[in-house]
Short mmCIF file of C-alpha atoms in Angstrom, two decimals:
data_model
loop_
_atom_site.label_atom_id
_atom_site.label_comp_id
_atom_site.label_asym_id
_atom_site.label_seq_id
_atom_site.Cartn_x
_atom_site.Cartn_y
_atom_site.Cartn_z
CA UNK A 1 -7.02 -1.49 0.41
CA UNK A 2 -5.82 -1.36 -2.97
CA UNK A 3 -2.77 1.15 -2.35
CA UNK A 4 -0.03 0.04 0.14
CA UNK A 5 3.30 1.42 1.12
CA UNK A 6 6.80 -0.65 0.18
CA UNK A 7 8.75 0.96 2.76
CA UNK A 8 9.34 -1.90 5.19
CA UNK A 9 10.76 -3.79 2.07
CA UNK A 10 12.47 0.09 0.85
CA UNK A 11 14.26 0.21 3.96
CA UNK A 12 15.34 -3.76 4.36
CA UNK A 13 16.76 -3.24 0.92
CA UNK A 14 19.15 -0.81 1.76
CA UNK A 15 19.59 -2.27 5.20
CA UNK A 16 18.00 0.63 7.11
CA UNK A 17 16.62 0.68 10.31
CA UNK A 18 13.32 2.28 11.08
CA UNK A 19 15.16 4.48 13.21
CA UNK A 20 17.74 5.65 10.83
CA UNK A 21 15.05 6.24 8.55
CA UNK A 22 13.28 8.52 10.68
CA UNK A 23 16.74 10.51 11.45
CA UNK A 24 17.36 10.63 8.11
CA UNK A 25 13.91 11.51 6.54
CA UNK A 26 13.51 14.33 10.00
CA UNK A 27 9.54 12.91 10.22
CA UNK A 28 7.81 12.49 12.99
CA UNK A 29 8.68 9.02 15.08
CA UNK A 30 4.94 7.88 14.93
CA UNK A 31 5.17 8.38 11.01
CA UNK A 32 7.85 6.70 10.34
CA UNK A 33 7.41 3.77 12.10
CA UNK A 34 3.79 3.17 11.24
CA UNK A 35 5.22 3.39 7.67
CA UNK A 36 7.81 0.46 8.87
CA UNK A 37 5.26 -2.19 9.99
CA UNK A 38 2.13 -1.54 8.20
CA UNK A 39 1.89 -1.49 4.64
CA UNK A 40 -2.11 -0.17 4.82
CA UNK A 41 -0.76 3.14 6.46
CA UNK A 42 -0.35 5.83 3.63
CA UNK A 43 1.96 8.63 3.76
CA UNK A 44 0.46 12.35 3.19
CA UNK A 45 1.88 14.15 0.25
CA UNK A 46 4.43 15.75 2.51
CA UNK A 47 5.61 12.97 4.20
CA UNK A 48 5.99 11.01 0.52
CA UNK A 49 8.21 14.09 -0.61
CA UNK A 50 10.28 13.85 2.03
CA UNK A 51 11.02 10.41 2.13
CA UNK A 52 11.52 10.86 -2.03
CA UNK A 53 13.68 14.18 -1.43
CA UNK A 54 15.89 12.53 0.96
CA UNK A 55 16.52 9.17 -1.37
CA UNK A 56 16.29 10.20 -4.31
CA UNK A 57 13.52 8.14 -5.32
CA UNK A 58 10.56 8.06 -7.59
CA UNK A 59 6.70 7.76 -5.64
CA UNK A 60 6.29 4.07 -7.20
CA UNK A 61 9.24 3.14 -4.97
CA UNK A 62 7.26 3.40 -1.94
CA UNK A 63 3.87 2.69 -2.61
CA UNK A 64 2.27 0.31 -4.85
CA UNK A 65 -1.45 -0.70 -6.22
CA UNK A 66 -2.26 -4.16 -5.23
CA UNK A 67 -5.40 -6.01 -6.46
CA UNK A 68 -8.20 -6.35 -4.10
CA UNK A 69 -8.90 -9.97 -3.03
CA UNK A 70 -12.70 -10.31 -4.00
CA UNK A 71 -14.39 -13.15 -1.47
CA UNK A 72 -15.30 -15.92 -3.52
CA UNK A 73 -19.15 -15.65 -1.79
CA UNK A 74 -19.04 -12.34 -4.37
CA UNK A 75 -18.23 -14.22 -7.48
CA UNK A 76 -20.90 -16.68 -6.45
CA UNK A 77 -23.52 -14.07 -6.28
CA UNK A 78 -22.66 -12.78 -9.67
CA UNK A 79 -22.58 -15.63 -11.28
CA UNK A 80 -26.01 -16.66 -9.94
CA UNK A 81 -27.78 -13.02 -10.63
CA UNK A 82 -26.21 -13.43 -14.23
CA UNK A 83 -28.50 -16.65 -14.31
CA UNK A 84 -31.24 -15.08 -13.47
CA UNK A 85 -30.90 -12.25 -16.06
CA UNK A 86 -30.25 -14.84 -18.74
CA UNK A 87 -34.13 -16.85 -17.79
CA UNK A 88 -35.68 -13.71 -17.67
CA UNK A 89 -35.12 -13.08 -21.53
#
């Protein structure tokens, strides 16, 4: 998944607890601590508001793009279907 959430590293940054952050931030428990421990959980719209209402902070603070690993099997392939374009010319 190319977009992932920062907020276990948000919160160990300012040495919050997953807890505090959920008393702070008012969301639900489930929310907030699938935010905590898995960075391929994505916040709604709402729920990124609130977090960014209640900190002070910008969006890119909490989630980030991250390249997608291709599997090196894929590059193979390419690399062999670009050899057979180049014999058929």
């Amino acid at each position: 998944m190319p977009i992932q959430n920062r907020v276990k590293s948000f919160l160990e940054a300012r040495d919050l607890s997953a807890y505090q952050f959920i008393k702070d931030t008012g969301i639900a428990p489930a929310t907030g601590y699938k935010l905590a421990k898995k960075s391929s959980y994505l916040p709604s719209v709402r729920v990124l508001e609130v977090i960014c209402d209640t900190y002070k902070v910008q969006p890119s603070e909490l989630l980030e793009w991250v390249e997608e690993q291709k599997d090196p099997t894929d590059r193979e392939q390419e690399i062999e279907n670009e050899e057979e374009d180049d014999e058929d010319m």
